[in-house]
Amino acid sequence: MKKVATVVFFVLFCQVLFAEQIVKEFSFGDTKKQRAVIALKQALPYTEAKGYGFEFFTEKNVRIDRKSKHLFSDKPFYFSVKVPEGNYKITISYDGLSDKPYQSTVRSESRRLQIENQEVVPNKCVQKTFIVHLKDPKISSGGRVELKKPREQQKLDWDDKLTLEFQQTNCISAIRIEAMSNVTTVFLAGNSTVVNQEDEPWASWGQMIPRFFDAGVAIANHAESGLALSSFLSSRRLDKILSVAKKGDYLFIEFGHNDQKQKGEAAGAYKGYSERLHYFVNEFRAKGGIPVILTSTARRLFDQQGNLVHTLGDFPDAARKVAAELQVPLIDLNNKTSIFYEALGVEGSKKAFVHYPASTFPNQENALADNTHFNPYGAYEIAKMVLMGIKENKLVISGNMVDFNGFDPYHPDDFKTWYWPPSLINSVLKPDGN
């Protein structure tokens, strides 16, 4: 037994040591040769042989100035680097232009917001750091996550590369990618209201919340559209989380929309749903982690008098009861989102959902009218509600928040002044779980 324990410890030690040694830094133009620095003198597409490069034919949007040693673009572009699963600290080094300020937005993987409208003033340099969690379907104890075909198999979230999406204007001297083993990871378990939605104009709060944390916290979003607690379990997603979670990590659990549709004797808010919530909490606590329960986001449904209709039955109440019984922090998104929709009103609340006339997006022949799934503005506002819940529960990770001064769902951000540069990839297909 001693030998086995020693071998296991040695393997784990080597894995951690290997993770900490992964550093990939890219500079632009003619540079002095430095160890571990890759100088890019022209924008070339990604290839497996190199293990880095530009994607989706966006290399044409990039100009590398070998004399001034920077990359410049005022159009969207994607840059990918092949690295193994783990948490990575990304450092973007911006150079100011000589004549005017500019703003940059950066997203990672499947449209996770990391840097939002970062202003760079003339002749000044700015460095921004953030953490990206990279995952793969393999489970260390054996087997794999059962990904939904074909959608999940095509997602940037599940491939073997770390992809950065750059929006607005970018003048960059270096991009550094460094493996980190000592950051707190917040795992997200949920459905289409939580998942990293790959395509415009769909979005969820789970892909907006990374923007509000410093480099001490990683957001690992394992949510997927159409899932209930039961299907999250059967597709081995909780097994995957438990295989990589460590003491002090968090698990945020938000289900209800699809659990509500289940049939059979074990179905129901106070039966199978509550029992599975108990299981999620107990399993994650056994790993030394901190579970957090979130009530489901409300659907947008108003009656003829303009009153919000609550469609989730007993599920929000059941989640509250389980949280109280197990003494788990609770974030009441059902209540907060209900206030939010009522504050915006019957017509105004459409601005938070995927409601768009025909031809708003490429290849969109028909109008989109979805009262369950959010657009980027709605997802961003709900992410702020989650942040408020973190502060209200006095969770330790509230100390890692950045650029957040609180949020009042009675007085949300003005949709007219909120800006989201759309990604290049869009779809008219509704996510599962409508």
Coordinates of C-alpha atoms in Angstrom, one line a residue, residues 22 35 65 81-82 111 153 157 186-187 199 212 220 229 242 257 268 273 304 310 338 376 423 434:
I22 CA 3.6 25.5 -19.3
R35 CA 13.6 31.5 -24.4
D65 CA 4.2 45.6 -37.9
V81 CA -3.0 27.9 -29.0
K82 CA -2.9 24.1 -28.3
R111 CA -17.8 33.7 -26.1
Q153 CA -18.6 18.3 -30.4
D157 CA -15.3 24.9 -25.2
V186 CA -15.9 28.0 -9.6
F187 CA -17.6 25.1 -11.4
D199 CA -23.6 31.5 -31.3
F212 CA -15.9 40.3 -13.1
A220 CA -15.3 26.4 -15.3
L229 CA -30.1 17.3 -12.7
L242 CA -15.5 15.8 -9.2
H257 CA -36.5 24.5 -16.3
G268 CA -41.4 16.6 -9.0
Y273 CA -35.3 17.2 -7.9
Q304 CA -53.2 40.6 -20.1
H310 CA -44.6 32.5 -12.5
S338 CA -38.7 38.4 -11.7
P376 CA -26.0 39.2 -24.3
S423 CA -19.1 37.6 -32.6
N434 CA -37.0 26.1 -24.6

